[in-house]
Tab-separated table of C-alpha atoms in Angstrom:
chain	number	residue	atom	x	y	z
A	5	MET	CA	18.440	-50.574	-52.646
A	6	PHE	CA	19.395	-53.785	-50.924
A	7	ALA	CA	16.330	-55.582	-52.257
A	8	ILE	CA	17.811	-55.247	-55.725
A	9	PHE	CA	20.704	-57.461	-54.681
A	10	ALA	CA	18.322	-60.345	-54.179
A	11	THR	CA	17.232	-60.258	-57.805
A	12	LEU	CA	20.710	-60.553	-59.210
A	13	GLY	CA	22.373	-63.691	-57.992
A	14	ASP	CA	25.716	-63.127	-59.580
A	15	PHE	CA	28.004	-63.106	-56.555
A	16	GLY	CA	30.928	-65.405	-56.898
A	17	GLY	CA	34.229	-65.991	-58.628
A	18	GLY	CA	37.524	-64.445	-57.633
A	19	GLU	CA	39.085	-61.750	-59.769
A	20	PRO	CA	42.515	-60.145	-59.789
A	21	PRO	CA	42.931	-56.721	-58.231
A	22	ALA	CA	41.969	-53.925	-60.547
A	23	ALA	CA	43.186	-50.363	-60.806
A	24	GLU	CA	42.113	-48.139	-57.967
A	25	ALA	CA	40.351	-45.802	-60.369
A	26	GLU	CA	38.059	-48.614	-61.428
A	27	VAL	CA	37.431	-49.468	-57.791
A	28	ALA	CA	36.566	-45.843	-57.068
A	29	SER	CA	34.027	-45.756	-59.878
A	30	LEU	CA	32.538	-49.045	-58.678
A	31	VAL	CA	32.239	-47.666	-55.171
A	32	ASP	CA	30.426	-44.586	-56.477
A	33	ALA	CA	28.096	-46.740	-58.528
A	34	ALA	CA	27.407	-49.113	-55.660
A	35	ARG	CA	26.750	-46.181	-53.385
A	36	GLY	CA	24.136	-45.023	-55.871
A	37	GLY	CA	22.371	-48.385	-55.728
A	38	ASP	CA	24.069	-50.276	-58.566
A	39	SER	CA	23.971	-53.865	-57.379
A	40	ARG	CA	26.244	-55.147	-60.122
A	41	ALA	CA	28.915	-52.729	-58.997
A	42	ALA	CA	28.562	-54.040	-55.452
A	43	GLN	CA	28.869	-57.604	-56.692
A	44	ARG	CA	31.989	-56.756	-58.628
A	45	LEU	CA	33.515	-55.097	-55.595
A	46	TYR	CA	32.873	-58.283	-53.663
A	47	ARG	CA	34.385	-60.535	-56.327
A	48	MET	CA	37.465	-58.340	-56.598
A	49	HIS	CA	38.243	-58.327	-52.881
A	50	ALA	CA	36.784	-61.553	-51.496
A	51	GLY	CA	40.029	-63.500	-51.840
A	52	ARG	CA	42.164	-60.916	-50.091
A	53	VAL	CA	39.769	-60.466	-47.219
A	54	PHE	CA	39.383	-64.197	-46.765
A	55	ARG	CA	43.135	-64.858	-46.817
A	56	ALA	CA	43.613	-62.299	-44.081
A	57	VAL	CA	40.747	-63.366	-41.832
A	58	ARG	CA	41.408	-67.085	-42.240
A	59	ALA	CA	44.498	-66.695	-40.108
A	60	TRP	CA	42.400	-65.207	-37.314
A	61	CYS	CA	39.713	-67.881	-37.285
A	62	PRO	CA	39.903	-71.440	-36.021
A	63	SER	CA	37.934	-72.864	-38.939
A	64	GLU	CA	36.974	-72.294	-42.576
A	65	ALA	CA	33.332	-71.864	-41.597
A	66	GLU	CA	34.113	-69.102	-39.151
A	67	ALA	CA	36.371	-67.408	-41.682
A	68	GLU	CA	33.556	-67.483	-44.233
A	69	GLU	CA	31.173	-66.033	-41.692
A	70	LEU	CA	33.584	-63.257	-40.811
A	71	THR	CA	34.171	-62.481	-44.483
A	72	GLN	CA	30.428	-62.201	-44.984
A	73	ASP	CA	30.176	-59.865	-42.001
A	74	VAL	CA	32.892	-57.667	-43.470
A	75	PHE	CA	31.186	-57.281	-46.824
A	76	VAL	CA	27.721	-56.833	-45.401
A	77	ARG	CA	29.054	-54.115	-43.137
A	78	ALA	CA	31.053	-52.470	-45.924
A	79	LEU	CA	28.398	-52.619	-48.649
A	80	SER	CA	25.700	-51.358	-46.322
A	81	SER	CA	27.753	-48.410	-45.156
A	82	LEU	CA	29.466	-47.251	-48.329
A	83	ASP	CA	28.261	-43.738	-47.607
A	84	ARG	CA	30.754	-43.666	-44.755
A	85	TYR	CA	33.693	-44.513	-47.017
A	86	GLU	CA	35.858	-41.557	-47.919
A	87	LYS	CA	38.573	-41.902	-50.509
A	88	ARG	CA	41.842	-40.722	-49.050
A	89	GLU	CA	45.109	-40.028	-50.776
A	90	GLY	CA	47.282	-43.135	-50.724
A	91	ALA	CA	44.597	-45.285	-49.112
A	92	ARG	CA	42.936	-47.997	-51.128
A	93	PHE	CA	39.417	-49.305	-50.778
A	94	VAL	CA	40.798	-52.694	-49.771
A	95	SER	CA	42.533	-51.163	-46.758
A	96	TRP	CA	39.177	-49.774	-45.589
A	97	LEU	CA	37.698	-53.254	-46.010
A	98	LEU	CA	40.482	-54.817	-43.990
A	99	ALA	CA	40.145	-52.201	-41.259
A	100	ILE	CA	36.520	-53.314	-40.922
A	101	ALA	CA	37.748	-56.909	-40.857
A	102	VAL	CA	40.198	-56.156	-38.060
A	103	ASN	CA	37.504	-54.522	-35.940
A	104	LEU	CA	35.010	-57.309	-36.468
A	105	ALA	CA	37.622	-59.971	-35.783
A	106	ARG	CA	38.599	-58.281	-32.530
A	107	GLN	CA	34.969	-58.136	-31.468
A	108	ARG	CA	34.589	-61.806	-32.248
A	109	ALA	CA	37.774	-62.690	-30.410
A	110	ARG	CA	36.520	-60.933	-27.301
A	111	ALA	CA	33.300	-62.897	-27.476
A	112	SER	CA	34.954	-66.091	-28.632
A	113	SER	CA	35.562	-69.122	-26.508
A	114	ARG	CA	38.672	-70.112	-28.400
A	115	THR	CA	41.226	-71.643	-26.069
A	116	ARG	CA	44.860	-72.560	-26.268
A	117	ALA	CA	43.786	-76.218	-26.509
A	118	GLU	CA	42.185	-75.531	-29.874
A	119	ASP	CA	45.419	-74.020	-31.136
A	120	GLU	CA	47.307	-77.110	-30.124
A	121	GLU	CA	44.734	-79.270	-31.831
A	122	THR	CA	45.324	-77.304	-35.024
A	123	LEU	CA	49.039	-77.953	-34.712
A	124	GLU	CA	48.492	-81.659	-34.231
A	125	ARG	CA	46.203	-81.831	-37.243
A	126	ALA	CA	48.834	-80.124	-39.351
A	127	ALA	CA	51.492	-82.543	-38.242
A	128	GLY	CA	49.355	-85.571	-38.990
A	129	ALA	CA	47.985	-84.389	-42.307
A	130	ASP	CA	50.595	-85.922	-44.622
A	131	GLU	CA	49.423	-89.419	-45.296
A	132	ALA	CA	50.482	-89.879	-48.907
A	133	PRO	CA	54.253	-90.075	-49.445
A	134	ASP	CA	53.931	-89.034	-53.052
A	135	ALA	CA	51.849	-85.894	-52.532
A	136	GLY	CA	50.163	-84.140	-55.443
A	137	THR	CA	50.043	-80.385	-55.757
A	138	ALA	CA	46.722	-80.111	-53.965
A	139	ILE	CA	47.875	-82.152	-51.023
A	140	ASP	CA	51.113	-80.153	-50.838
A	141	ALA	CA	49.103	-76.961	-50.778
A	142	GLU	CA	46.830	-78.335	-48.088
A	143	ARG	CA	49.797	-79.386	-45.967
A	144	THR	CA	51.420	-76.008	-46.384
A	145	LYS	CA	48.183	-74.304	-45.519
A	146	ARG	CA	47.747	-76.299	-42.342
A	147	ALA	CA	51.357	-75.725	-41.378
A	148	LEU	CA	50.958	-71.997	-41.940
A	149	LEU	CA	47.781	-71.845	-39.847
A	150	ALA	CA	49.414	-73.842	-37.088
A	151	ALA	CA	52.457	-71.569	-37.115
A	152	LEU	CA	50.267	-68.463	-37.081
A	153	ALA	CA	48.286	-69.796	-34.145
A	154	GLU	CA	51.422	-69.735	-32.030
A	155	ILE	CA	52.235	-66.056	-32.455
A	156	PRO	CA	50.458	-63.310	-30.488
A	157	GLU	CA	47.140	-62.082	-31.840
A	158	ARG	CA	48.288	-58.565	-32.726
A	159	ASP	CA	51.344	-59.843	-34.579
A	160	ARG	CA	49.162	-62.374	-36.363
A	161	GLU	CA	46.933	-59.526	-37.542
A	162	VAL	CA	49.917	-57.618	-38.897
A	163	VAL	CA	51.446	-60.580	-40.680
A	164	SER	CA	48.208	-61.750	-42.276
A	165	LEU	CA	47.350	-58.240	-43.449
A	166	ARG	CA	50.832	-57.760	-44.864
A	167	TYR	CA	51.277	-61.108	-46.589
A	168	GLY	CA	47.750	-62.457	-46.857
A	169	ALA	CA	45.911	-59.332	-47.920
A	170	GLU	CA	49.058	-57.820	-49.519
A	171	LEU	CA	48.660	-54.448	-47.888
A	172	SER	CA	51.508	-51.990	-47.652
A	173	ALA	CA	53.081	-51.305	-44.273
A	174	ALA	CA	51.294	-47.949	-44.147
A	175	GLU	CA	47.930	-49.568	-44.839
A	176	VAL	CA	48.534	-52.229	-42.217
A	177	ALA	CA	49.406	-49.496	-39.753
A	178	ARG	CA	46.145	-47.652	-40.505
A	179	ALA	CA	44.070	-50.812	-40.210
A	180	THR	CA	45.603	-51.977	-36.940
A	181	GLY	CA	46.300	-48.663	-35.258
A	182	LEU	CA	50.018	-49.339	-35.007
A	183	SER	CA	52.812	-47.158	-36.314
A	184	GLU	CA	54.366	-47.986	-39.654
A	185	ALA	CA	57.737	-48.574	-38.029
A	186	ASN	CA	56.162	-51.000	-35.611
A	187	VAL	CA	54.511	-52.862	-38.464
A	188	ARG	CA	57.833	-53.260	-40.252
A	189	LYS	CA	59.485	-54.516	-37.065
A	190	VAL	CA	56.745	-57.079	-36.501
A	191	CYS	CA	56.978	-58.299	-40.087
A	192	GLU	CA	60.758	-58.541	-39.878
A	193	ARG	CA	60.641	-60.486	-36.647
A	194	ARG	CA	57.766	-62.808	-37.419
A	195	ARG	CA	58.730	-63.548	-41.008
A	196	THR	CA	61.774	-65.593	-40.029
A	197	GLU	CA	60.015	-67.120	-37.068
A	198	LEU	CA	57.119	-68.267	-39.226
A	199	ALA	CA	59.521	-69.774	-41.717
A	200	GLU	CA	61.172	-71.795	-39.004
A	201	ARG	CA	57.913	-72.971	-37.538
A	202	ILE	CA	56.517	-74.023	-40.889
A	203	ARG	CA	59.651	-75.926	-41.746
A	204	LYS	CA	59.496	-77.674	-38.417
A	205	ILE	CA	55.860	-78.645	-38.927
A	206	LEU	CA	56.436	-79.855	-42.461
A	207	GLY	CA	59.411	-81.848	-41.244
A	208	ASP	CA	62.050	-80.240	-43.471
A	209	THR	CA	65.635	-81.304	-42.902
A	210	PRO	CA	68.407	-78.700	-42.999
A	211	GLY	CA	69.621	-80.134	-46.287
A	212	ASN	CA	66.377	-79.300	-48.048
A	213	GLU	CA	66.314	-75.636	-47.171
A	214	GLY	CA	67.954	-74.480	-50.357
A	215	ARG	CA	65.835	-76.577	-52.677
A	216	ARG	CA	63.217	-74.717	-54.650
A	217	THR	CA	60.299	-76.115	-56.514
A	218	GLY	CA	58.792	-74.607	-59.621
B	15	MET	CA	60.754	-80.126	-51.724
B	16	SER	CA	59.570	-76.984	-49.940
B	17	ALA	CA	60.894	-73.599	-50.909
B	18	PRO	CA	62.477	-71.189	-48.451
B	19	ILE	CA	59.745	-69.022	-47.065
B	20	ASP	CA	61.548	-66.495	-44.956
B	21	ASP	CA	61.652	-63.890	-47.700
B	22	GLU	CA	58.575	-61.843	-48.405
B	23	PRO	CA	57.539	-63.175	-51.828
B	24	GLU	CA	57.775	-66.735	-50.634
B	25	LEU	CA	55.768	-65.981	-47.523
B	26	ALA	CA	53.151	-64.283	-49.668
B	27	ARG	CA	53.025	-67.421	-51.813
B	28	THR	CA	52.541	-69.479	-48.682
B	29	PHE	CA	49.626	-67.270	-47.716
B	30	SER	CA	48.125	-67.890	-51.124
B	31	THR	CA	47.236	-71.386	-49.894
B	32	LEU	CA	44.604	-69.671	-47.756
B	33	GLU	CA	42.728	-68.567	-50.891
B	34	PRO	CA	39.050	-69.554	-50.674
B	35	SER	CA	37.764	-72.120	-53.104
B	36	PRO	CA	35.519	-70.915	-55.955
B	37	ALA	CA	32.613	-72.700	-54.307
B	38	ALA	CA	33.281	-70.856	-51.067
B	39	VAL	CA	33.352	-67.510	-52.875
B	40	VAL	CA	29.991	-68.260	-54.487
B	41	ARG	CA	28.565	-69.486	-51.208
B	42	MET	CA	29.693	-66.385	-49.348
B	43	GLY	CA	28.390	-64.158	-52.126
B	44	GLU	CA	24.948	-65.693	-51.973
B	45	ALA	CA	24.880	-65.342	-48.207
B	46	ILE	CA	25.932	-61.711	-48.456
B	47	GLU	CA	23.245	-60.822	-50.969
B	48	GLY	CA	20.655	-62.559	-48.815
B	49	ARG	CA	21.698	-60.623	-45.745
B	50	LEU	CA	21.731	-57.332	-47.602
B	51	ALA	CA	18.272	-58.026	-48.990
B	52	ARG	CA	16.943	-58.719	-45.509
B	53	LEU	CA	18.561	-55.616	-44.126
B	54	ALA	CA	15.579	-53.544	-43.131
B	55	ARG	CA	16.054	-49.851	-42.864
B	56	PRO	CA	13.604	-48.305	-40.432
B	57	LEU	CA	11.754	-45.262	-41.670
B	58	TRP	CA	13.476	-43.036	-39.163
B	59	ARG	CA	16.812	-43.892	-40.774
B	60	GLU	CA	15.442	-42.876	-44.166
B	61	TRP	CA	14.394	-39.548	-42.724
B	62	LEU	CA	17.740	-39.202	-40.988
B	63	GLY	CA	19.544	-40.013	-44.227
B	64	LEU	CA	17.676	-37.214	-45.972
B	65	PHE	CA	18.806	-34.700	-43.402
B	66	ARG	CA	22.349	-36.052	-43.252
B	67	ALA	CA	22.872	-35.839	-47.000
B	68	ARG	CA	25.902	-33.699	-47.672
B	69	PRO	CA	25.427	-31.283	-49.257
B	70	VAL	CA	21.675	-30.825	-49.637
B	71	LEU	CA	21.802	-29.038	-52.948
B	72	SER	CA	18.100	-28.741	-53.547
B	73	PRO	CA	15.710	-28.283	-50.657
B	74	GLY	CA	12.901	-28.783	-53.137
B	75	LEU	CA	14.209	-32.210	-54.083
B	76	ALA	CA	14.644	-33.086	-50.423
B	77	LEU	CA	11.056	-32.066	-49.691
B	78	ALA	CA	9.808	-34.017	-52.680
B	79	ALA	CA	11.709	-37.065	-51.489
B	80	MET	CA	10.242	-36.691	-48.025
B	81	ALA	CA	6.748	-36.441	-49.497
B	82	MET	CA	7.415	-39.563	-51.535
B	83	VAL	CA	8.467	-41.426	-48.417
B	84	VAL	CA	5.302	-40.344	-46.643
B	85	VAL	CA	2.992	-41.259	-49.512
B	86	THR	CA	4.520	-44.632	-50.280
B	87	THR	CA	4.854	-45.881	-46.745
B	88	PRO	CA	2.331	-46.823	-44.050
B	89	MET	CA	2.791	-43.343	-42.663
B	90	GLY	CA	0.894	-41.993	-45.650
B	91	LEU	CA	-1.958	-44.395	-45.010
B	92	ALA	CA	-2.037	-43.402	-41.357
B	93	LEU	CA	-2.107	-39.724	-42.256
B	94	GLY	CA	-4.868	-40.301	-44.787
B	95	LEU	CA	-7.000	-42.196	-42.320
B	96	GLY	CA	-6.371	-39.555	-39.706
B	97	ALA	CA	-7.389	-36.764	-42.056
B	98	ARG	CA	-10.545	-38.635	-42.982
B	99	ALA	CA	-11.379	-39.087	-39.325
B	100	VAL	CA	-10.904	-35.374	-38.670
B	101	LEU	CA	-13.070	-34.402	-41.635
B	102	SER	CA	-15.835	-36.794	-40.689
B	103	VAL	CA	-15.877	-35.377	-37.174
B	104	SER	CA	-16.187	-31.854	-38.529
B	105	PHE	CA	-19.063	-32.857	-40.835
B	106	GLU	CA	-20.891	-34.430	-37.946
B	107	ALA	CA	-20.508	-31.239	-36.005
B	108	ARG	CA	-22.059	-29.308	-38.831
B	109	GLY	CA	-24.725	-31.898	-39.472
B	110	SER	CA	-25.017	-33.968	-42.625
B	111	SER	CA	-24.557	-32.255	-45.930
B	112	ARG	CA	-28.221	-32.635	-46.818
B	113	GLU	CA	-29.354	-31.079	-43.567
B	114	TRP	CA	-26.859	-28.338	-44.090
B	115	VAL	CA	-28.195	-27.508	-47.528
B	116	ALA	CA	-31.761	-27.690	-46.289
B	117	ALA	CA	-30.961	-25.372	-43.410
B	118	TRP	CA	-29.335	-22.929	-45.796
B	119	GLY	CA	-32.349	-23.120	-48.061
B	120	MET	CA	-34.824	-22.402	-45.240
B	121	ARG	CA	-32.769	-19.443	-44.201
B	122	THR	CA	-32.764	-17.956	-47.680
B	123	THR	CA	-36.476	-18.638	-48.041
B	124	SER	CA	-37.328	-16.827	-44.822
B	125	THR	CA	-35.334	-13.800	-45.876
B	126	SER	CA	-36.849	-13.495	-49.325
B	127	THR	CA	-40.243	-11.932	-48.302
B	128	ILE	CA	-39.451	-8.766	-50.253
B	129	PRO	CA	-40.753	-9.406	-53.771
B	130	SER	CA	-38.215	-9.169	-56.450
B	131	LYS	CA	-38.509	-6.117	-58.699
B	132	SER	CA	-38.227	-7.961	-61.941
B	133	PRO	CA	-40.431	-10.968	-62.616
B	134	ALA	CA	-37.656	-12.280	-64.825
B	135	ALA	CA	-35.200	-12.176	-62.024
B	136	SER	CA	-33.858	-15.615	-61.374
B	137	PRO	CA	-35.089	-16.942	-58.062
B	138	SER	CA	-32.594	-17.504	-55.324
B	139	PRO	CA	-31.961	-21.115	-54.400
B	140	GLY	CA	-34.665	-22.552	-52.277
B	141	CYS	CA	-36.987	-19.686	-53.083
B	142	ARG	CA	-40.407	-20.763	-54.221
B	143	GLN	CA	-42.498	-18.821	-56.668
B	144	GLY	CA	-45.482	-19.020	-54.490
B	145	ALA	CA	-43.738	-17.744	-51.487
B	146	THR	CA	-43.992	-14.092	-52.392
């Protein structure tokens, strides 16, 4: 079955989330050996998975590697996936991501020094005073990553699953093994803290807090 | 310039900056398909998958699938070679086929000393006309 994937090089391109019924039919088709269905499943969920795991990895390359691991694991073990009431396919994917990320973290040699280096890079990233949209986004991204690096690993998991992968509190709870109430508490606490940290990194003044851009 | 990000939608928008680039999505996709293609499933896992199938609705289909796996894999070749080896050993024990036929013929010839009642009777194999 997996040899068929090699003949159809159509992986790529992000797509918006589709209805869960469509996902279920794609999962059934992929389970039966339909490589196009597997490719579509990848394209539909690649962005979400990457946004979540990026916060857990020190670099883009490692995040890409982890994302690949997630999909290889998921697509090669679709027979183990069981559709549950109220649980989406993406939450199963992210549960795999959480487990793989924890395994990597245990084996990783990431140190606190690397986190500080990330913070310094974020602070020094704004060279152009008149930043375009892309540079703004890059600055915000670096500030977010730097802010996330300073919160504990478990809270970082919760926040990135909730806001990066856009999972519900119940789904985050299932993926991380925490209670739903605990997930909500973590999100409540870290949301404001992250906001403050990001503002500090981006160098916002108190007078700019109310200003919104389009 | 920057929007407040302490409410959930804004924080979600901030996380959207972590979206992978289109090139990264393509790159990851190609790597994934390569890894899946190289994923080798040992034969024992194929057998195990057959037995773990839930539910096994048709034992006949399961047996046919197992036979297919045997025939189309090196196991089939090994079984075929093994069967050939066994058969060749048994033929050697019996002697070659020609010797076997000749031995059978001599045996029938030695037992056919009683003349046949009817001249038109068809002779038994190995029986010579002049033998009677």
